[in-house]
PDB file of C-alpha atoms and ligand atoms in Angstrom:
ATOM      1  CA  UNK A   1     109.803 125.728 -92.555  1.00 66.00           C
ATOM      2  CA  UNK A   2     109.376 128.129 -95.795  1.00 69.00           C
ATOM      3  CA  UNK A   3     109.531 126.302 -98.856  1.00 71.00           C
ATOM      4  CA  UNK A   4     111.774 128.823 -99.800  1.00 70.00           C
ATOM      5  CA  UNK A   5     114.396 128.012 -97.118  1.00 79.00           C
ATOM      6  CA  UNK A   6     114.324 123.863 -97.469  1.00 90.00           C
ATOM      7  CA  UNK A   7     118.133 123.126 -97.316  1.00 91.00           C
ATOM      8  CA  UNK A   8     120.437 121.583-100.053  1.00 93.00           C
ATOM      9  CA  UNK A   9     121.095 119.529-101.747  1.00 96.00           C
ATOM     10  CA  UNK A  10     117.879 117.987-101.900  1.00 97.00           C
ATOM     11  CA  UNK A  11     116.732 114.733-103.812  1.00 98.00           C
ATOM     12  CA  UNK A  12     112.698 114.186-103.739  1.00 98.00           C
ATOM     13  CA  UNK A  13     111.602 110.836-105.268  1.00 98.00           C
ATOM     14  CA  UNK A  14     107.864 110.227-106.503  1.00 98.00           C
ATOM     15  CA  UNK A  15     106.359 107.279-107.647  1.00 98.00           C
ATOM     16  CA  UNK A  16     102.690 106.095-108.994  1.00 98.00           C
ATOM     17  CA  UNK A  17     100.270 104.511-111.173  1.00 97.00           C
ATOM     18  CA  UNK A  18      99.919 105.831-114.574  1.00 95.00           C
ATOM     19  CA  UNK A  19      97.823 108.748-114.348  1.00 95.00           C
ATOM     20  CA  UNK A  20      98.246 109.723-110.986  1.00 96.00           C
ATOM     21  CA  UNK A  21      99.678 112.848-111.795  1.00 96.00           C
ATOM     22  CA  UNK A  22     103.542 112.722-111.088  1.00 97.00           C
ATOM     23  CA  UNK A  23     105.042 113.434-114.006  1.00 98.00           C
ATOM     24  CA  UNK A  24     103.470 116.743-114.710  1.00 98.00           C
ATOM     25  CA  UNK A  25     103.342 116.809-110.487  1.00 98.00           C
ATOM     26  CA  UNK A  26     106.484 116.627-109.837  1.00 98.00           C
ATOM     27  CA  UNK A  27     107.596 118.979-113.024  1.00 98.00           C
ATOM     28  CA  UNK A  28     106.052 121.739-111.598  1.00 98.00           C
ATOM     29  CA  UNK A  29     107.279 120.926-107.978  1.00 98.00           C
ATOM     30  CA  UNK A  30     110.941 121.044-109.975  1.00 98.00           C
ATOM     31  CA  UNK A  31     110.039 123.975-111.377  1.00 97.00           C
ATOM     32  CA  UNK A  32     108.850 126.045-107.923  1.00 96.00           C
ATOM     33  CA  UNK A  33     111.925 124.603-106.139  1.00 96.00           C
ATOM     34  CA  UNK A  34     113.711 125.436-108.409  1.00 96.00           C
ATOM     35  CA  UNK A  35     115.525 121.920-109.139  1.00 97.00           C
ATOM     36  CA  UNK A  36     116.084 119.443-111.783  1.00 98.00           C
ATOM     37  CA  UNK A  37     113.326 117.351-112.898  1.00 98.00           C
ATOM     38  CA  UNK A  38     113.858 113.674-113.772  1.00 98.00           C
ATOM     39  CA  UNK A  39     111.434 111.842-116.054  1.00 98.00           C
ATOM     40  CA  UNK A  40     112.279 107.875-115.374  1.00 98.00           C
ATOM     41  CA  UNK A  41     109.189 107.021-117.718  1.00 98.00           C
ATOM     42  CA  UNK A  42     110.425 108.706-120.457  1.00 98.00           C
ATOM     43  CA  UNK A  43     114.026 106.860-120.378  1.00 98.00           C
ATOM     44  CA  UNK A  44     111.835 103.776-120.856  1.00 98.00           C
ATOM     45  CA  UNK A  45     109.771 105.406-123.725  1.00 98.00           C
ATOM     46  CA  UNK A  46     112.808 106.567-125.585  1.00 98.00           C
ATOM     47  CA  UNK A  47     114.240 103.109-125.419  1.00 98.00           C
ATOM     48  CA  UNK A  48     111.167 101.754-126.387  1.00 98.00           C
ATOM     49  CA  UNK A  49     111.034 104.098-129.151  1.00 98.00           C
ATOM     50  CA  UNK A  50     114.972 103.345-130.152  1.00 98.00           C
ATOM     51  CA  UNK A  51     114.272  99.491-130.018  1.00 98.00           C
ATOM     52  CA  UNK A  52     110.957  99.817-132.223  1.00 98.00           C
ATOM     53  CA  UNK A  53     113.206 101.961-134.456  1.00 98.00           C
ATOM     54  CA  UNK A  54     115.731  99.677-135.150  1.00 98.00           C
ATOM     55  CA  UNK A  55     113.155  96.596-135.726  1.00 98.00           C
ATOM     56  CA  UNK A  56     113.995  94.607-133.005  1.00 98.00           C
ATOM     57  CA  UNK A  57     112.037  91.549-131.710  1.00 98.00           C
ATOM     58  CA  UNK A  58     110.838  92.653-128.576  1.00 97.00           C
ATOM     59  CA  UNK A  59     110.446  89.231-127.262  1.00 96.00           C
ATOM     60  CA  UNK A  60     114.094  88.485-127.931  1.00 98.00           C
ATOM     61  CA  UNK A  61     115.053  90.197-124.115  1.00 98.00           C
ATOM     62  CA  UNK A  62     118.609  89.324-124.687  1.00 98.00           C
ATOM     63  CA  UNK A  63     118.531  92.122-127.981  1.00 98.00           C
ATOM     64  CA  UNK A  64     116.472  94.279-126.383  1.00 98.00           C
ATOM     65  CA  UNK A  65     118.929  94.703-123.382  1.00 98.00           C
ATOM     66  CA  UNK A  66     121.931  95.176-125.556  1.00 98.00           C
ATOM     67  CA  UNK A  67     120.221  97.597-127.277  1.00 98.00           C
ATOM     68  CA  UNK A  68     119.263  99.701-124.735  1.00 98.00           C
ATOM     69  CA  UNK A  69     122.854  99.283-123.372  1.00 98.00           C
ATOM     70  CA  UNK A  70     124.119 100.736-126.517  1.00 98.00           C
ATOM     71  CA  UNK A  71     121.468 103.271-126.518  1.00 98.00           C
ATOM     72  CA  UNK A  72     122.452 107.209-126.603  1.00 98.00           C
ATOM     73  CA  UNK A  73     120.150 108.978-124.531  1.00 98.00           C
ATOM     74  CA  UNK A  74     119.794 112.146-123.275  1.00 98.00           C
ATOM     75  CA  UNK A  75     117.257 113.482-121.067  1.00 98.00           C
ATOM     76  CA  UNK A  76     116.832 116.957-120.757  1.00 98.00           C
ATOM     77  CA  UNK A  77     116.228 117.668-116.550  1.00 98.00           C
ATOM     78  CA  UNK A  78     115.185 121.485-117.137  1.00 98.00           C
ATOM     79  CA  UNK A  79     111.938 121.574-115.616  1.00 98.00           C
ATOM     80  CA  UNK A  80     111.042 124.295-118.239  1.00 97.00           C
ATOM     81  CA  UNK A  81     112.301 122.102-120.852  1.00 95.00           C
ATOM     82  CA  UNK A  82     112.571 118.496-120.357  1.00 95.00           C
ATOM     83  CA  UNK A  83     113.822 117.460-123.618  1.00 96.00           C
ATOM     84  CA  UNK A  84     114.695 113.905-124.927  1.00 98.00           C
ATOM     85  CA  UNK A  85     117.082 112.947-127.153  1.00 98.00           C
ATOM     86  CA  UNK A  86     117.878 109.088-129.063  1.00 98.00           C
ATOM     87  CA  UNK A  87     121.085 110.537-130.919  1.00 98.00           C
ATOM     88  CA  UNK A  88     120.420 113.614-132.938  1.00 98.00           C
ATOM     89  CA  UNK A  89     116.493 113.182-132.652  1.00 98.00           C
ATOM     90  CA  UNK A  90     114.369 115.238-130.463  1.00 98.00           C
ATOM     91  CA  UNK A  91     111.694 112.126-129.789  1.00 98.00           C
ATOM     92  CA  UNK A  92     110.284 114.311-126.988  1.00 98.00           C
ATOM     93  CA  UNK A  93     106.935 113.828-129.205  1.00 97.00           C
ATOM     94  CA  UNK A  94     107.110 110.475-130.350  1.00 98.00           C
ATOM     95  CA  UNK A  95     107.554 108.730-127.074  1.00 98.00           C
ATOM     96  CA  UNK A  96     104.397 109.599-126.388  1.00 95.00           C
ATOM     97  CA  UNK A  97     102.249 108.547-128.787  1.00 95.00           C
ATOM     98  CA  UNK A  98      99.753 105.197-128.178  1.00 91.00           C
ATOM     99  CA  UNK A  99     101.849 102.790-129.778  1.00 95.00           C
ATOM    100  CA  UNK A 100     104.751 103.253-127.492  1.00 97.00           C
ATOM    101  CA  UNK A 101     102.747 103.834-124.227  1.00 94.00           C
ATOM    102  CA  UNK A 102     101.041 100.105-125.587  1.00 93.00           C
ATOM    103  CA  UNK A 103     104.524  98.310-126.030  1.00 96.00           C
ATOM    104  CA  UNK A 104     106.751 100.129-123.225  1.00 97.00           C
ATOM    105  CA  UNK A 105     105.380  97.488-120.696  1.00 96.00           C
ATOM    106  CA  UNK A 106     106.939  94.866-122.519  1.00 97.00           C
ATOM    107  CA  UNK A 107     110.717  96.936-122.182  1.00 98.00           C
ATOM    108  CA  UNK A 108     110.087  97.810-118.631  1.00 98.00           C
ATOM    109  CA  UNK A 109     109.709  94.316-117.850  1.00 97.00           C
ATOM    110  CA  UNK A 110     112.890  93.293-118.602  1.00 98.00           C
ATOM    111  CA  UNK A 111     115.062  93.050-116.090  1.00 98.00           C
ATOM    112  CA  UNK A 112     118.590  93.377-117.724  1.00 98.00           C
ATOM    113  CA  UNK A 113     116.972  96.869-119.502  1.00 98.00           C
ATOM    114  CA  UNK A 114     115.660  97.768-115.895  1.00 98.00           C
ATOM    115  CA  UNK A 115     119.020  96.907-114.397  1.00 98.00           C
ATOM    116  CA  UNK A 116     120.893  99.973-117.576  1.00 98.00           C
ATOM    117  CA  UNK A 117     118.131 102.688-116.703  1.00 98.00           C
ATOM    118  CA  UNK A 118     118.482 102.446-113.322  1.00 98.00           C
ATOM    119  CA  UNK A 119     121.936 102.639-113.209  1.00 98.00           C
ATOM    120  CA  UNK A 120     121.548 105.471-115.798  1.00 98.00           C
ATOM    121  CA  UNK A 121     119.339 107.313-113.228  1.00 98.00           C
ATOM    122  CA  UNK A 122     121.394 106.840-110.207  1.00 98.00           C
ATOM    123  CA  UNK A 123     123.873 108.743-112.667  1.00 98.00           C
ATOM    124  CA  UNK A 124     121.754 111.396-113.435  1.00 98.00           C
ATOM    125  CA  UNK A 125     119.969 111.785-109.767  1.00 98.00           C
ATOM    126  CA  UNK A 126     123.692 112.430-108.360  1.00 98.00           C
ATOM    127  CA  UNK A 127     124.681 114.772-111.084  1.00 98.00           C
ATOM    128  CA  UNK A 128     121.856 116.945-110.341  1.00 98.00           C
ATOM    129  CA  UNK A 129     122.246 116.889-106.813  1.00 97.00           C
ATOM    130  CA  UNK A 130     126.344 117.895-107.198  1.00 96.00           C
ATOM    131  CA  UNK A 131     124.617 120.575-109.787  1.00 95.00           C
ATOM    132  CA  UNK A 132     124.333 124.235-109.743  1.00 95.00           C
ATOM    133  CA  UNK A 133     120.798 123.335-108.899  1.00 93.00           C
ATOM    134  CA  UNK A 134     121.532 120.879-105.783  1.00 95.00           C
ATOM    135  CA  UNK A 135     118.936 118.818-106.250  1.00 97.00           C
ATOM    136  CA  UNK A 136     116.235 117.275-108.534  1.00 98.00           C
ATOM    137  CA  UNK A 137     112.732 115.882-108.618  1.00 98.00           C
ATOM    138  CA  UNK A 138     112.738 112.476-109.545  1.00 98.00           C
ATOM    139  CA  UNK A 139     109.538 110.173-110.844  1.00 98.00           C
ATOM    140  CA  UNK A 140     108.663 106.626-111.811  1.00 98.00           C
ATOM    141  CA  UNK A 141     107.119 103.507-110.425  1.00 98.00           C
ATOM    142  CA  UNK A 142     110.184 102.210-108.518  1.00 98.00           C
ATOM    143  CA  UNK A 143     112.185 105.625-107.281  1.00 98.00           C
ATOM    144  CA  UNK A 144     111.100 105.681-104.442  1.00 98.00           C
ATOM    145  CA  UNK A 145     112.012 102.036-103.577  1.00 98.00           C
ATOM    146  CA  UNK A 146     115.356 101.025-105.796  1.00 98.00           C
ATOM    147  CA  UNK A 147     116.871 103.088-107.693  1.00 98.00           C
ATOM    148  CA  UNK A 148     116.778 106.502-104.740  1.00 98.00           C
ATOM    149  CA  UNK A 149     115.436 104.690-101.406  1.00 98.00           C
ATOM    150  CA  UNK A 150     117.951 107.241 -99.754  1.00 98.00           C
ATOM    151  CA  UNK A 151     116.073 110.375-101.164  1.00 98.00           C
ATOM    152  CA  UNK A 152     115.168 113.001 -99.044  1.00 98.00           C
ATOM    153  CA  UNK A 153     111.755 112.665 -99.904  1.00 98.00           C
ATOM    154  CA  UNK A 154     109.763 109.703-100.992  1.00 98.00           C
ATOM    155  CA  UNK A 155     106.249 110.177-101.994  1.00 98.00           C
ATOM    156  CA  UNK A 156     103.887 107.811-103.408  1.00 98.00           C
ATOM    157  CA  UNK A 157     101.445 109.532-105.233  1.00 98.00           C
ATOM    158  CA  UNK A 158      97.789 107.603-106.183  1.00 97.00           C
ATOM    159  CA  UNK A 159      94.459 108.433-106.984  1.00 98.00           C
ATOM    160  CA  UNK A 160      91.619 106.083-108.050  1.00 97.00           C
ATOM    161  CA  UNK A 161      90.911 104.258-111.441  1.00 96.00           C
ATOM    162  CA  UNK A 162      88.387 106.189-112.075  1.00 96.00           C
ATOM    163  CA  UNK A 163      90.320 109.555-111.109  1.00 97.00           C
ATOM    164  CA  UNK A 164      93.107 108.650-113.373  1.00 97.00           C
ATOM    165  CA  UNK A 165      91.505 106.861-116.246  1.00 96.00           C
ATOM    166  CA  UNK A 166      89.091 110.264-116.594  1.00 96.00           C
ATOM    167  CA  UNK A 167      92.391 112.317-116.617  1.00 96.00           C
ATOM    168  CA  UNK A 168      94.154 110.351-119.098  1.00 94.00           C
ATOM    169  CA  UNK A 169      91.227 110.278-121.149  1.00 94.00           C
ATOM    170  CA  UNK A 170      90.994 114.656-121.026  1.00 95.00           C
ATOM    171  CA  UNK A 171      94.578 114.579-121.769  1.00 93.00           C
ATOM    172  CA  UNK A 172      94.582 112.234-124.891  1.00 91.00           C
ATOM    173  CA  UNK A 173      90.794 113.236-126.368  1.00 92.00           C
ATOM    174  CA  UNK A 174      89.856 116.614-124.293  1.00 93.00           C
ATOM    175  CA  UNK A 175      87.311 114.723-122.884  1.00 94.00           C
ATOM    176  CA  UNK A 176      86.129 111.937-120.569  1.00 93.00           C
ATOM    177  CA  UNK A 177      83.003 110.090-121.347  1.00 94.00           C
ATOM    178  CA  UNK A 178      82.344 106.277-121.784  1.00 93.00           C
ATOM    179  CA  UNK A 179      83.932 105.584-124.952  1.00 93.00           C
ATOM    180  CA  UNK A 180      87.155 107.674-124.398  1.00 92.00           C
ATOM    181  CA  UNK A 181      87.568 106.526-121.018  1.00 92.00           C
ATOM    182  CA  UNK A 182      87.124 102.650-122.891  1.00 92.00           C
ATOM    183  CA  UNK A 183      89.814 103.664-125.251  1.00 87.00           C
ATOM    184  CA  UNK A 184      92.081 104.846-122.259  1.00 90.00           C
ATOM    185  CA  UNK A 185      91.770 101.422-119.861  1.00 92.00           C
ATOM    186  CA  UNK A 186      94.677  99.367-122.014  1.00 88.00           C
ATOM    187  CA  UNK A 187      97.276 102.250-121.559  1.00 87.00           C
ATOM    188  CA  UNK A 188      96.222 103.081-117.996  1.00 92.00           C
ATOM    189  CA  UNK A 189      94.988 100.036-115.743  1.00 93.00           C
ATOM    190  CA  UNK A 190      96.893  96.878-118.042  1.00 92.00           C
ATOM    191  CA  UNK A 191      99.789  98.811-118.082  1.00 91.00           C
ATOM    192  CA  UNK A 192      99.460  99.430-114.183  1.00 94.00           C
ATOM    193  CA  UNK A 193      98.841  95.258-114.223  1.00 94.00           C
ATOM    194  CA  UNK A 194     102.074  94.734-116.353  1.00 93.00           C
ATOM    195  CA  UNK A 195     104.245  97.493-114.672  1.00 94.00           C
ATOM    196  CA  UNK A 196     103.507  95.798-111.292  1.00 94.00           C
ATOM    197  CA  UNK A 197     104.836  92.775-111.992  1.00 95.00           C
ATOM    198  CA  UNK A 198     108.831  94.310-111.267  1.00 95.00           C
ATOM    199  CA  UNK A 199     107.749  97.198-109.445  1.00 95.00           C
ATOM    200  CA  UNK A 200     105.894  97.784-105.889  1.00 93.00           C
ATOM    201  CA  UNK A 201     103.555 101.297-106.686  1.00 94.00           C
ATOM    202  CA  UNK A 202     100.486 100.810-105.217  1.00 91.00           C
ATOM    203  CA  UNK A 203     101.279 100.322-101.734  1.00 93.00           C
ATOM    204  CA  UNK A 204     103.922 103.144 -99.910  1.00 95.00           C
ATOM    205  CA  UNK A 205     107.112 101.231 -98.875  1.00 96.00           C
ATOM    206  CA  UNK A 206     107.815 102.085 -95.504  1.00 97.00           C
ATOM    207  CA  UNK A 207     109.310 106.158 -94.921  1.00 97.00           C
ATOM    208  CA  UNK A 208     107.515 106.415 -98.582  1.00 98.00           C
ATOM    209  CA  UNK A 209     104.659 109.072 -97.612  1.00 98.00           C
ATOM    210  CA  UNK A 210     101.730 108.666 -99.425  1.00 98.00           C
ATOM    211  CA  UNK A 211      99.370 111.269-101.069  1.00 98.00           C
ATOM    212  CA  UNK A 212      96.093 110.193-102.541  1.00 98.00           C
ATOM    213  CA  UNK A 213      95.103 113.068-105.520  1.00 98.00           C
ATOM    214  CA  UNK A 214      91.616 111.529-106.718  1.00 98.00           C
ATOM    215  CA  UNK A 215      89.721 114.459-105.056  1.00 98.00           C
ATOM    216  CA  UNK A 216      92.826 117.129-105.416  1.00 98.00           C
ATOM    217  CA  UNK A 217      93.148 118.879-109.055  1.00 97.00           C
ATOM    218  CA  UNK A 218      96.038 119.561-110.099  1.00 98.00           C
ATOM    219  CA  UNK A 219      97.476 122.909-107.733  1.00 98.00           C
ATOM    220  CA  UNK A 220      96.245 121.370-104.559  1.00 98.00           C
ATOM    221  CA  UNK A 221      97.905 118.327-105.407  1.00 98.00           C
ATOM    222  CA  UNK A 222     101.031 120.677-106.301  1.00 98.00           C
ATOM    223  CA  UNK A 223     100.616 122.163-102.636  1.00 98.00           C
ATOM    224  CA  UNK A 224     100.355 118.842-101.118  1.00 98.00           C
ATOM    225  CA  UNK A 225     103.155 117.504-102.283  1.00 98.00           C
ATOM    226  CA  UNK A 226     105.146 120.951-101.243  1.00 97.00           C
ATOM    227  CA  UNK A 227     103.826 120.911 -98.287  1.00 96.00           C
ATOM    228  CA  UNK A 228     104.972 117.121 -97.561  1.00 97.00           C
ATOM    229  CA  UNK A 229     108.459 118.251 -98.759  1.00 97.00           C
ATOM    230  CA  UNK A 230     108.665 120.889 -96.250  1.00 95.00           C
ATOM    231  CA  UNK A 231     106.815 118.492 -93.346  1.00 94.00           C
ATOM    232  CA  UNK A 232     109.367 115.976 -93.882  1.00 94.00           C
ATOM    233  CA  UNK A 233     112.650 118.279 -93.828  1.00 93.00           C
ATOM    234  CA  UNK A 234     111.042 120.535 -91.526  1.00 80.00           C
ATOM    235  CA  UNK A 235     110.960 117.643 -89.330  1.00 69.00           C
ATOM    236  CA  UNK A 236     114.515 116.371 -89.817  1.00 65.00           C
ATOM    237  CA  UNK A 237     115.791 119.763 -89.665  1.00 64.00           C
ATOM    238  CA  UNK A 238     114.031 119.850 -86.398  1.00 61.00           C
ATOM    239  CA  UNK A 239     111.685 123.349 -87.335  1.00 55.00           C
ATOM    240  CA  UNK A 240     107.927 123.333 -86.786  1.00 51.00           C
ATOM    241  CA  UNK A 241     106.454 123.858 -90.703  1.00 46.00           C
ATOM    242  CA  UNK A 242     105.139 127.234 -91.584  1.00 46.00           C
ATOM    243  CA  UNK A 243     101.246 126.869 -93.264  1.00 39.00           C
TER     244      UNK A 243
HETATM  245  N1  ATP B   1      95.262 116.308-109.382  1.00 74.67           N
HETATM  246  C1  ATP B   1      94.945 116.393-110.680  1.00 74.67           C
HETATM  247  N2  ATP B   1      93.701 116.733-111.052  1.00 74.67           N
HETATM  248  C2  ATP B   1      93.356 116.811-112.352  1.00 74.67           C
HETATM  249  N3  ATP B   1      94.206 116.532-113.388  1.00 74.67           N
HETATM  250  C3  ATP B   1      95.465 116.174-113.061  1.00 74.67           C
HETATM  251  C4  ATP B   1      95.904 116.088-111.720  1.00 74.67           C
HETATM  252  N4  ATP B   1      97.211 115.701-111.743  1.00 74.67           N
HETATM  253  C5  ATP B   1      97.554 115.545-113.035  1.00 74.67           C
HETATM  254  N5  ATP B   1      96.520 115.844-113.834  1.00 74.67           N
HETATM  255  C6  ATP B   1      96.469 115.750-115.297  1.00 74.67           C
HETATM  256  O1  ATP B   1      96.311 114.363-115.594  1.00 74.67           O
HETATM  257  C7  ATP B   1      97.029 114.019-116.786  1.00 74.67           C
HETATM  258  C8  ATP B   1      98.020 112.897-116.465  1.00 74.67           C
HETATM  259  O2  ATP B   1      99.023 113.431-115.608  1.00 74.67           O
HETATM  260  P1  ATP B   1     100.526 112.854-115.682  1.00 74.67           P
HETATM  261  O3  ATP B   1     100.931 112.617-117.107  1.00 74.67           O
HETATM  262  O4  ATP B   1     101.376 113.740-114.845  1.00 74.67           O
HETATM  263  O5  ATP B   1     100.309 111.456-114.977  1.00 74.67           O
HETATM  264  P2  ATP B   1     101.388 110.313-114.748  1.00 74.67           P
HETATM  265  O6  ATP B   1     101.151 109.722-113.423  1.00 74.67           O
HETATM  266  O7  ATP B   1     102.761 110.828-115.022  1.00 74.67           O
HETATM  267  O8  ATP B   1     100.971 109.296-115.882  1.00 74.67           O
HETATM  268  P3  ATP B   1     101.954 108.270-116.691  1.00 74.67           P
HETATM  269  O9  ATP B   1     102.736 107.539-115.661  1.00 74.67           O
HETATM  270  O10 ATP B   1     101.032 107.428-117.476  1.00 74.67           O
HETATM  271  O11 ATP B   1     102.816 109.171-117.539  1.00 74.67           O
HETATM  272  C9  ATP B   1      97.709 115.300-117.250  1.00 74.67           C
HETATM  273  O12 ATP B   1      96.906 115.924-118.254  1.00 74.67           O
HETATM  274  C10 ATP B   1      97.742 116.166-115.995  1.00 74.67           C
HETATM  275  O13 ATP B   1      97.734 117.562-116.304  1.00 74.67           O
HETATM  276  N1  LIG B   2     110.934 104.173-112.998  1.00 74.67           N
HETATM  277  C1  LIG B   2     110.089 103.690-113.945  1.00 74.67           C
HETATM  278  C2  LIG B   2     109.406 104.571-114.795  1.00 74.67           C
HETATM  279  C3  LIG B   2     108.586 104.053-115.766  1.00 74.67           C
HETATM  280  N2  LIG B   2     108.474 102.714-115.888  1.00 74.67           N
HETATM  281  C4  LIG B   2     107.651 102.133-116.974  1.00 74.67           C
HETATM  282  C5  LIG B   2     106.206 102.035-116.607  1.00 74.67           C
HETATM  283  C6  LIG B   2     105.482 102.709-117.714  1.00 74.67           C
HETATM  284  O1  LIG B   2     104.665 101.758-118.392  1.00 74.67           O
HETATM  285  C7  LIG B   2     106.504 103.206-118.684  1.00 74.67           C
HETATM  286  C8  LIG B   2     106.343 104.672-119.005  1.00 74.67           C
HETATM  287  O2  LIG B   2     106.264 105.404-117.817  1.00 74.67           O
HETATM  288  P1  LIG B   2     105.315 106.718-117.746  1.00 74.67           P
HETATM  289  O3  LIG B   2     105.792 107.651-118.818  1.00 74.67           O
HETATM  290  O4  LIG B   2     103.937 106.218-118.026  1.00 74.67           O
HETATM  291  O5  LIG B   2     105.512 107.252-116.350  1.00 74.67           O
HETATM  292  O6  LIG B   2     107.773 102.966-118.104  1.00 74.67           O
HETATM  293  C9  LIG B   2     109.126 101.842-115.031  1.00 74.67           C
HETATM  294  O7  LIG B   2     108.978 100.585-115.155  1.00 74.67           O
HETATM  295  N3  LIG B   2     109.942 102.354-114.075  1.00 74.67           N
END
């Protein structure tokens, strides 16, 4: 089956460890498919962001959840432009700066907080999908298995410690060598630890394919994933898959 002819409405969940690839992955999957993109990691961000803001205590769960419950969020699901919005402020930027990506653990673990986004998500996954766009690209640590286990497409995306710390590192300090990868391991693999204590993204749940990137850059990894996409609703559909 062309890519060009995969049926709609289509919902394609990806999950992974932090820098495996699937946010800017699955963006650009969006993009060529032309469907919405959903950035889970960024709804925790924001509120990460919004509950730093506002000086709460972010060992006192009970405030943190009713803050994020009262939080106004918008995300942006324009592949192109995948903007996000805390009230009036564009904190597209600011969620992604080291001292967010070194506390968000500590939101994401709480349950009541996980229990808002996710129901926030579900929202957003079935808005797109009713959209003029009929369908959306969806990506997190737990999509594939809770808050979208019915999505078209489930991928689990990996690639190896050493794969992802030496992109993370590029990414944050253009380069990888001992001492950036060093500075890199807290917001990559103790994250990954802390992140894995409420969510299962290691190991594909079962009808989660799984697609290993560590010797992939970044378009093969792009056609991979396509070509998964097409495999899987080729296969449903009941046509062989064009290469
Ligand atoms: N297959 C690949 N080969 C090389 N670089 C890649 C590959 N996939 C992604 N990258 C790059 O690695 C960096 C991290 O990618 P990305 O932010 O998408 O990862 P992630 O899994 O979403 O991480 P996190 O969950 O921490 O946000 C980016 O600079 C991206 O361009
Ligand atoms: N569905 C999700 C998405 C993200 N998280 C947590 C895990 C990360 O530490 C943090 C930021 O995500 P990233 O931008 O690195 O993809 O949010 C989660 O628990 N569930």
């Amino acid at each position: 089956m062309e890519i060009s002819e995969l049926p709609r409405p289509l919902v394609i969940a990806v999950d992974g460890p932090s820098g495996s690839g699937k946010s800017s992955v699955s963006r650009e999957v969006a993009r060529r498919l032309g469907l919405e993109y959903l950035d889970t990691g960024a709804m925790y961000r924001a509120a990460t962001w919004s509950v730093l803001e506002a000086g709460v205590d972010l060992a006192d769960q009970a405030a943190v959840a009713q803050a994020v419950r009262d939080l106004d969020l918008r995300m942006g699901t324009d592949p192109a432009a995948p903007g996000v919005h805390v009230g009036s402020t564009d904190v597209a930027g600011p969620i992604r700066e080291t001292r967010i990506s070194s506390q968000v653990s500590a939101v994401a673990t709480n349950l009541e907080v996980r229990a808002e986004l996710k129901r926030r998500q579900r929202e957003l996954i079935e808005g797109a999908r009713d959209g003029v766009r009929s369908g959306v690209v969806a990506e997190g640590r737990d999509i594939t298995t809770v808050v979208a286990p019915d999505a078209d497409v489930r991928i689990l995306l990996t690639a190896s410690e050493e794969a992802r710390l030496a992109r993370r590192a590029r990414e944050l300090h253009g380069a990888a060598e001992a001492h950036h990868l060093e500075a890199t391991r807290d917001q990559v693999l103790r994250r990954d630890r802390d992140d894995a204590t409420v969510s299962s993204f290691h190991v594909a749940a079962d009808g989660v394919l799984q697609l290993d990137s560590s010797e992939l850059d970044f378009e093969q990894t792009v056609q991979a994933v396509l070509q998964a996409i097409a495999a899987t609703v080729g296969t449903r559909q009941g046509d062989p898959v064009s290469r």
